[in-house]
Tab-separated table of C-alpha atoms in Angstrom:
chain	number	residue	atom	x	y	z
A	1	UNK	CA	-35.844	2.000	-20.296
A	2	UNK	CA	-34.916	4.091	-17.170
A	3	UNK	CA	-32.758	6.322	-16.819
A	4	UNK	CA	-31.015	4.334	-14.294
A	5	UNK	CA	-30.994	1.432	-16.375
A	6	UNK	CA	-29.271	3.145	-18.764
A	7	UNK	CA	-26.765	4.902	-16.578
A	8	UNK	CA	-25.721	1.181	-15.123
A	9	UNK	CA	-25.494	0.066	-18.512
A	10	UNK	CA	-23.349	2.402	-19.916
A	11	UNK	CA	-20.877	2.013	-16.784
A	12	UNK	CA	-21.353	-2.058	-17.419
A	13	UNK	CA	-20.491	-1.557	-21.169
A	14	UNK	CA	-17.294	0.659	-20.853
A	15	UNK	CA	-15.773	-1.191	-17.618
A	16	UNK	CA	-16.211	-5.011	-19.041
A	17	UNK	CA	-16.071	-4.087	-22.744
A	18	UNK	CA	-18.767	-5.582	-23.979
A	19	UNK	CA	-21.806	-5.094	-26.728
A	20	UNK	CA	-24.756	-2.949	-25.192
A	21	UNK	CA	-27.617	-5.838	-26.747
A	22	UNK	CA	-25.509	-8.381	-24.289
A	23	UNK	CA	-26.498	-6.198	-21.208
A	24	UNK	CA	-29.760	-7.538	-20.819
A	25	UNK	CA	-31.822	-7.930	-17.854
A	26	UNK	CA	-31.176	-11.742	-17.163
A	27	UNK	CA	-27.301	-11.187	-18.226
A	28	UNK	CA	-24.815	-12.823	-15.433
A	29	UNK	CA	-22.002	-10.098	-15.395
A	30	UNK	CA	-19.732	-13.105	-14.749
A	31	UNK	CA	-21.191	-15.776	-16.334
A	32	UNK	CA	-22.058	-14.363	-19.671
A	33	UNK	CA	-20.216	-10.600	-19.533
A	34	UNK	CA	-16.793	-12.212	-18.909
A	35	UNK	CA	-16.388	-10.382	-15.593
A	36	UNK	CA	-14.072	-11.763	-12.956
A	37	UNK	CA	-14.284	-11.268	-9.198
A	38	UNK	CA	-12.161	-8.089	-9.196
A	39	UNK	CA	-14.606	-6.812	-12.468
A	40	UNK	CA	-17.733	-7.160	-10.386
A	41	UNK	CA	-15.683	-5.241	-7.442
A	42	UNK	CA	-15.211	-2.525	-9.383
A	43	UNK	CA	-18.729	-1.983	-10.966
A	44	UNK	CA	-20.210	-1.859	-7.590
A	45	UNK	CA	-17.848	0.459	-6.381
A	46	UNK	CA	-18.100	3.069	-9.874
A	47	UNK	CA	-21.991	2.119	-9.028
A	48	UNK	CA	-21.423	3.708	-5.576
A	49	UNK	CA	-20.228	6.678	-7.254
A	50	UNK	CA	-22.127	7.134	-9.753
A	51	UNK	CA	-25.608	7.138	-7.683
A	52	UNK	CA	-24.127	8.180	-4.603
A	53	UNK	CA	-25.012	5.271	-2.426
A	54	UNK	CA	-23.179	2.635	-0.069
A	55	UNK	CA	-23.689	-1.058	-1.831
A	56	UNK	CA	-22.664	-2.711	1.467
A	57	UNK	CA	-20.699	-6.207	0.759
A	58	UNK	CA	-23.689	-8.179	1.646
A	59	UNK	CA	-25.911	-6.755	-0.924
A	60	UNK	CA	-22.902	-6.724	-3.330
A	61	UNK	CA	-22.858	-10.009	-3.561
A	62	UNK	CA	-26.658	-10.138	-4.417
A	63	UNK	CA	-25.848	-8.319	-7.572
A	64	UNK	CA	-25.703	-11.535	-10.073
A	65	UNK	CA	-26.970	-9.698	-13.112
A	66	UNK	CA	-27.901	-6.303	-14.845
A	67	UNK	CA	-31.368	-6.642	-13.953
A	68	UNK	CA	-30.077	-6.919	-10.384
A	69	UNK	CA	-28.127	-4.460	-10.175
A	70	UNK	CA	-31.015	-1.596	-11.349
A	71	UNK	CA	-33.347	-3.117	-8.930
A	72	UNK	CA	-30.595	-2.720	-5.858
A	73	UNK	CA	-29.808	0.670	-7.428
A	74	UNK	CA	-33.688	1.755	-8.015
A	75	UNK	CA	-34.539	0.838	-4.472
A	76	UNK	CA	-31.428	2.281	-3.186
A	77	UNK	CA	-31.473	6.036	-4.939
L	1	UNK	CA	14.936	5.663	-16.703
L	2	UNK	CA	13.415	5.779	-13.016
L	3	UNK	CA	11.644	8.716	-14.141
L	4	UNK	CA	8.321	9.590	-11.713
L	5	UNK	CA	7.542	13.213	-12.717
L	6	UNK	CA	3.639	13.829	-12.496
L	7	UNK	CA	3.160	10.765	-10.020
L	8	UNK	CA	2.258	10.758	-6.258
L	9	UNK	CA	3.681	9.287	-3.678
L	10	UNK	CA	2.569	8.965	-0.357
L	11	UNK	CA	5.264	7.620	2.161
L	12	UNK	CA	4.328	6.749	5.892
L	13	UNK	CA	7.372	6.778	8.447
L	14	UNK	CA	8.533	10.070	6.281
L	15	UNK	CA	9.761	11.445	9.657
L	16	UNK	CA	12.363	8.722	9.985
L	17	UNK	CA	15.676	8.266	8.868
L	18	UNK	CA	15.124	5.858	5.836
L	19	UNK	CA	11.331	7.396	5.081
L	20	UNK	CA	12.951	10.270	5.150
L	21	UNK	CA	15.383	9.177	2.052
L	22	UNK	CA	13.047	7.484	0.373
L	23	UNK	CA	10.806	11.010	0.519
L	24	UNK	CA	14.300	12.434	-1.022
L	25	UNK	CA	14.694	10.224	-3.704
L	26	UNK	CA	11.275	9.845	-4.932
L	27	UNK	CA	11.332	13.593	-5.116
L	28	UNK	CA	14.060	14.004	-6.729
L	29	UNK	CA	12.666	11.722	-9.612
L	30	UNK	CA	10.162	13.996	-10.096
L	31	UNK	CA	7.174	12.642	-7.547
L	32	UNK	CA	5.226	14.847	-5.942
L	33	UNK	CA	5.252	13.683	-2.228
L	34	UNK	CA	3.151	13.078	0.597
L	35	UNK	CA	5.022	13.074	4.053
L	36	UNK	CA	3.141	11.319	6.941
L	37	UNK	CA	4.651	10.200	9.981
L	38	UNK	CA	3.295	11.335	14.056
L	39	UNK	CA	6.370	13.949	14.655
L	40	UNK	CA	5.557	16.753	12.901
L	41	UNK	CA	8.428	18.776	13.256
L	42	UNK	CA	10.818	16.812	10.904
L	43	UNK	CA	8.065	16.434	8.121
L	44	UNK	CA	7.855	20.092	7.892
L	45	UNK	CA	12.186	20.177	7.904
L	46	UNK	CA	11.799	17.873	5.465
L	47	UNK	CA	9.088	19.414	3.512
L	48	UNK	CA	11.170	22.751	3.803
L	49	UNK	CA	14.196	21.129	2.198
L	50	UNK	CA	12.413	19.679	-0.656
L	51	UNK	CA	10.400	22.899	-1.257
L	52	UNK	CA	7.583	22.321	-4.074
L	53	UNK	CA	5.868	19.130	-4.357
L	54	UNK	CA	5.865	18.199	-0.988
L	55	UNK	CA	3.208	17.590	1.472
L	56	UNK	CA	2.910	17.651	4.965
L	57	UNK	CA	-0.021	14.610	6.215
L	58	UNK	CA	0.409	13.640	10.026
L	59	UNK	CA	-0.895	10.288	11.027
L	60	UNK	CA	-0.699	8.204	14.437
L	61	UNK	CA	-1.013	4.526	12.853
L	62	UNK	CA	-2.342	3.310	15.518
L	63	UNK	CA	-5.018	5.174	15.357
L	64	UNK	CA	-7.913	3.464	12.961
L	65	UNK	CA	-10.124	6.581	12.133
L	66	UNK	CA	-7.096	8.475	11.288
L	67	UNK	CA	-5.472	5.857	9.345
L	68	UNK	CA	-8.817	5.049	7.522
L	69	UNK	CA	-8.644	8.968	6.512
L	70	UNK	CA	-5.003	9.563	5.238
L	71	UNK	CA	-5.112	8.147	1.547
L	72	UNK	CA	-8.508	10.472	1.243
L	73	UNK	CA	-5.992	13.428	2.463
L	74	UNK	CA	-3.545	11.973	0.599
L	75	UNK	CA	-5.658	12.047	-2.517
L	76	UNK	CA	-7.545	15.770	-2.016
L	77	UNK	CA	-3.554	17.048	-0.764
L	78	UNK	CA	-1.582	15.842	-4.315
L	79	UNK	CA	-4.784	14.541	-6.359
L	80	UNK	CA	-3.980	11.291	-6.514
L	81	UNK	CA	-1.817	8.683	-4.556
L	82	UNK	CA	-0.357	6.631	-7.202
L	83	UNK	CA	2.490	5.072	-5.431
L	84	UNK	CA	2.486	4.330	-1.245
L	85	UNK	CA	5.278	3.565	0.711
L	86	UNK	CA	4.441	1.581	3.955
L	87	UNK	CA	7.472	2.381	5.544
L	88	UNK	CA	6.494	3.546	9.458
L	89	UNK	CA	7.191	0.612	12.077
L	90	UNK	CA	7.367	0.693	15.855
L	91	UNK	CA	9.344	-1.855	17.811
L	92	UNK	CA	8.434	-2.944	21.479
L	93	UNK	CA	11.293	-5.781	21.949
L	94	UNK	CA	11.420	-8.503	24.612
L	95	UNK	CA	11.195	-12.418	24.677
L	96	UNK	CA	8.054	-13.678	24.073
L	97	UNK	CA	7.743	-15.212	27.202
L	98	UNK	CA	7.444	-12.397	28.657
L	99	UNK	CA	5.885	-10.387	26.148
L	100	UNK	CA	2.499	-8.678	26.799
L	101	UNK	CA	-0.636	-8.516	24.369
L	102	UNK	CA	-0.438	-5.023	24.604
L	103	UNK	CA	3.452	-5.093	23.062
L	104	UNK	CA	1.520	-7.597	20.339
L	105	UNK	CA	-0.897	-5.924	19.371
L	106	UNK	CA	0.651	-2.168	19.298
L	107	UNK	CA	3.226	-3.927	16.732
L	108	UNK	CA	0.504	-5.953	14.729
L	109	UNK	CA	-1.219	-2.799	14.655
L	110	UNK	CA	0.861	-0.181	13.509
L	111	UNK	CA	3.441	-2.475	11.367
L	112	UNK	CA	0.906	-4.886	9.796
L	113	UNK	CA	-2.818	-3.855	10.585
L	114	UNK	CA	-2.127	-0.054	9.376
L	115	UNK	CA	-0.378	-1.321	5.999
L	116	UNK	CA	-3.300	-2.976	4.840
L	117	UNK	CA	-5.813	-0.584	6.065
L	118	UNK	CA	-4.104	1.879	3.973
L	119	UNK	CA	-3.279	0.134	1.024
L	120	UNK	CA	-7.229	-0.844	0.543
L	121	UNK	CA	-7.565	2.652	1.155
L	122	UNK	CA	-5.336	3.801	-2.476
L	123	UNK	CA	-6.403	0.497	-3.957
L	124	UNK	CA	-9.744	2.531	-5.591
L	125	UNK	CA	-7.874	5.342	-7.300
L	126	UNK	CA	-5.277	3.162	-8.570
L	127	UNK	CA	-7.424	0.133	-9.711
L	128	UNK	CA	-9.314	3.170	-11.564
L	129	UNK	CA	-6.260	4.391	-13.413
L	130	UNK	CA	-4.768	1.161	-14.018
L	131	UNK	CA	-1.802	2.175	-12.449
L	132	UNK	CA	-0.634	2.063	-8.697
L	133	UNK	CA	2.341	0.564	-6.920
L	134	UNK	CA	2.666	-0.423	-3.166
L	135	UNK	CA	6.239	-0.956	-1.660
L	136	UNK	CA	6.055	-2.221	1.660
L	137	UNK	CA	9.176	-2.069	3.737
L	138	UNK	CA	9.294	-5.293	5.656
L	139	UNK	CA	13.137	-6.412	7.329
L	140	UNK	CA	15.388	-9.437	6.793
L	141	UNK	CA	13.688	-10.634	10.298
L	142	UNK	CA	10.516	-11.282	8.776
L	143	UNK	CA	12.638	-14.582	7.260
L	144	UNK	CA	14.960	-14.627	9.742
L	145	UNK	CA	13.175	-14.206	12.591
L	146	UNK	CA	15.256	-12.511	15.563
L	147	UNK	CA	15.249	-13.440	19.477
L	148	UNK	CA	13.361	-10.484	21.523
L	149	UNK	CA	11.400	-9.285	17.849
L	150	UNK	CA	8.913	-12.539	17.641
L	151	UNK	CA	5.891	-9.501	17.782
L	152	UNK	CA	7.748	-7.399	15.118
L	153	UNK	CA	9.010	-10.626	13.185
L	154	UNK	CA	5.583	-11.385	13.016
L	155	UNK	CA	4.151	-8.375	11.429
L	156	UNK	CA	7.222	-8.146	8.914
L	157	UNK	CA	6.761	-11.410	8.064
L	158	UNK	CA	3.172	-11.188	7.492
L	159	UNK	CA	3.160	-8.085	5.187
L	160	UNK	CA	4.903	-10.486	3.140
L	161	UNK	CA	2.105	-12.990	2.506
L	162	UNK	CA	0.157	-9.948	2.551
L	163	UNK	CA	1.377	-8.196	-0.416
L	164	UNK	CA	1.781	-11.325	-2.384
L	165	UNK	CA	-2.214	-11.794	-1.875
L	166	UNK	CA	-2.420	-8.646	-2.839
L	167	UNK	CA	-0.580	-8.630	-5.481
L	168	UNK	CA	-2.148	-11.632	-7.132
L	169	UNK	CA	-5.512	-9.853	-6.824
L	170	UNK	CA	-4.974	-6.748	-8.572
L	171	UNK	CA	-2.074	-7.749	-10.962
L	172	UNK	CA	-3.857	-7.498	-14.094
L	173	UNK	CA	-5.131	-3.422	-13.388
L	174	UNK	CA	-1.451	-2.282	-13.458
L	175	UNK	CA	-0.942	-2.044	-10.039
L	176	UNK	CA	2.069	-3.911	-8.178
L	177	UNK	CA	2.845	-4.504	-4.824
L	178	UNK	CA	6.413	-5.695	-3.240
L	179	UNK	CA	8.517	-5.542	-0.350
L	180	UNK	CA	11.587	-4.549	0.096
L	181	UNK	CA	13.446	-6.344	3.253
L	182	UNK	CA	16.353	-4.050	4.595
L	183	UNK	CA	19.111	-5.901	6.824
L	184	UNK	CA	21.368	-3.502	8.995
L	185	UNK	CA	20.848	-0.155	8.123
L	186	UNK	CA	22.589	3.000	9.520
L	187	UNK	CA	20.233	4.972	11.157
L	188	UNK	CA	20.150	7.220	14.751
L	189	UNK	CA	19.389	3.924	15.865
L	190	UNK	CA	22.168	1.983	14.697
L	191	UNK	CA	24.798	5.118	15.712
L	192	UNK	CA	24.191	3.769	19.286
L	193	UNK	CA	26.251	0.624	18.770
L	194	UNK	CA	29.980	0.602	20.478
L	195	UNK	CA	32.342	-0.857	18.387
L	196	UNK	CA	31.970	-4.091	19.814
L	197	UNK	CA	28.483	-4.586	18.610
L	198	UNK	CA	29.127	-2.746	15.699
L	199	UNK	CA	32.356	-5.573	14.532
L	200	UNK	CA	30.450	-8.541	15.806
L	201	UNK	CA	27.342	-7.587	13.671
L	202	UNK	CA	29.809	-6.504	10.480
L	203	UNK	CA	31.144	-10.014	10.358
L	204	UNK	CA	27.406	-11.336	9.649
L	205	UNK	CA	27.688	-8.707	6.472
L	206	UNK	CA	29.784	-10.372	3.501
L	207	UNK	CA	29.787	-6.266	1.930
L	208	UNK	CA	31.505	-5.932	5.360
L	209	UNK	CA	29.219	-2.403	6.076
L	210	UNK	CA	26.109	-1.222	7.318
L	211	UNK	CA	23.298	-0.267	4.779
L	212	UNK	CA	23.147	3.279	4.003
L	213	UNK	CA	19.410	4.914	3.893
L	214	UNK	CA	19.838	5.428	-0.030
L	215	UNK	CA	20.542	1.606	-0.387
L	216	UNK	CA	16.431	1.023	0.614
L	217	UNK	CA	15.072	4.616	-1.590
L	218	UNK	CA	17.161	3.610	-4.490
L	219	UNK	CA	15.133	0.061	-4.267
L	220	UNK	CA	12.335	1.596	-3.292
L	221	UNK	CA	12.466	3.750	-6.356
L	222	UNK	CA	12.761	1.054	-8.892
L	223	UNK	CA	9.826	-1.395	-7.528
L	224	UNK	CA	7.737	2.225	-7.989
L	225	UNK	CA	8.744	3.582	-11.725
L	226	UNK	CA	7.205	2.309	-14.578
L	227	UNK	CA	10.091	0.292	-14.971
L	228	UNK	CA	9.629	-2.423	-12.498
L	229	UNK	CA	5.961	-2.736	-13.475
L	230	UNK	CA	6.765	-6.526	-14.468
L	231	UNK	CA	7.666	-6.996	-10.357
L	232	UNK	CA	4.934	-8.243	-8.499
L	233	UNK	CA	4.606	-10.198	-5.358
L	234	UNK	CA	7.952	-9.994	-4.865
L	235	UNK	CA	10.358	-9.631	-1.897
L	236	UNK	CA	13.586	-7.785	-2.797
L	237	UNK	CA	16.353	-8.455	0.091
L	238	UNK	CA	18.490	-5.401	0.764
L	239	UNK	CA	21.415	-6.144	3.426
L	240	UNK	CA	24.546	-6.716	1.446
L	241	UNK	CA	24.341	-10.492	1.597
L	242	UNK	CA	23.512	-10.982	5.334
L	243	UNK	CA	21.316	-13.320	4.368
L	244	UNK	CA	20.448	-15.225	0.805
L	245	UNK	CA	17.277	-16.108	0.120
């Protein structure tokens, strides 16, 4: 696995609380990680800092699942 | 109880008679403090009379850019902002008939626009630390309403809906968010009254006086201590029972 994989993973596994095997690459952060909309606010923006990027809203809101979220970030960094 | 030592507080409006108090009093609990306001002269009195833990951060509110950049020099300044106090408001008075858009929208801006711009602008550090607290100071016209105020009415009344939203939203990270409606208050304003005014208004007021500036900190202090961290949403009225609701 990446290292950026990783990196998002660890953020996704501290801020929702949730067993690193459940963090796969289909995994809905809100449908099967238990994240609200306020959770899925706050990984993009600790995301953002993390990678030092701008996850405009639009995009954002592309971010369904983990697998998602390294793509945006791996085409982003 | 009411203890804030190692918090931070930024206050808007700091340069102002009731700002000014609530600067005092949060202080004096132990906050470090962050004094904004556009008249820089009494924010550095100020500052000089509360000595450490105090902050001097100018902002004109109606000014985007430089609202969009005070909680970051809030936050490099003290830290952290852990508590904000919208306090600053303009008036520009007249009926609405004859009111212009400019007299709108300077009001909207600085008294409405400017408290949410800067409360998204803390919401990051305090969602982070599961901790925050946002005190707007809205007025007893925001229910009332008040002939010649339907501009300022307006944006006092809509911080209200405002900081419920708000306060729904980020409820369950710690972070609260109230107003705090003052009625009368004695200020340099209110000093301009002749007695006439001054008896006709005091028979609206069953406490039968003015509010004093330590009547709004000492609120103002208990919506922001750990203590009134089960207050959310809410409005607390402040004008010795000119109006009930």
């Amino acid at each position: 696995m990446s290292d950026i994989a990783d990196r998002v993973k660890k953020i996704v596994v501290e801020h929702l609380g949730v067993e690193e095997e459940k963090v796969t690459e289909n995994a809905s952060f809100i449908d099967d990680l238990g994240a609200d909309s306020l959770d899925t606010v706050e990984l993009v923006m600790a995301f953002e800092e993390e990678f030092g990027i701008e996850i405009p809203d639009d995009a954002a809101e592309t971010i369904q699942t983990f697998g998602d979220a390294v793509k945006f970030i791996t085409e982003a960094a | 109880m009411f203890d804030l030592t190692g918090k931070t507080a930024l206050i808007t409006g700091a340069s102002g008679g009731i700002g000014a108090e609530i600067a005092r009093v949060l202080h004096g609990a132990g906050a470090t403090v962050g004094l904004s306001g556009t008249r820089i002269e009494p924010l550095e009195a100020l500052a000089a009379e509360l000595g450490e833990r105090a902050f001097v951060l100018p902002c004109n509110l109606s000014d985007a850019a430089a609202v969009e950049e005070l909680p970051k020099q809030a936050a490099a300044a003290m830290g952290s902002v852990d508590i904000l106090v919208n306090n600053a408001g303009i008036t520009r008075d007249g009926l609405m008939m004859r009111m212009s858009d400019e007299d709108w929208e300077q009001v909207i801006d600085v008294n409405l626009t400017s408290t949410f711009r800067l409360s998204r602008g803390v919401l990051r550090g305090m969602m982070k630390t599961r901790w925050g607290r946002i005190v707007n100071i809205s007025s007893i016209v925001g229910t009332g309403g008040n002939p010649g105020q339907a501009n300022y009415a307006a944006a006092k009344a809509g911080m209200v809906g405002m900081s419920k939203s708000l306060a729904a939203e980020v409820a369950t990270r710690g972070v609260t968010v109230n107003c705090i409606a003052p009625g009368f208050i004695a200020t340099a304003m209110t000093d301009k009254l002749n007695d006439e005014q001054r008896e006709r208004l005091l028979v609206k007021i069953p406490a039968g006086r003015m509010g004093e500036v330590r009547d709004i900190a000492a609120a103002v202090l208990y919506l922001a201590s750990d203590e009134g961290g089960y207050v959310t949403g809410s409005t607390l009225h402040v004008n010795g029972g000119m109006s009930m609701v």
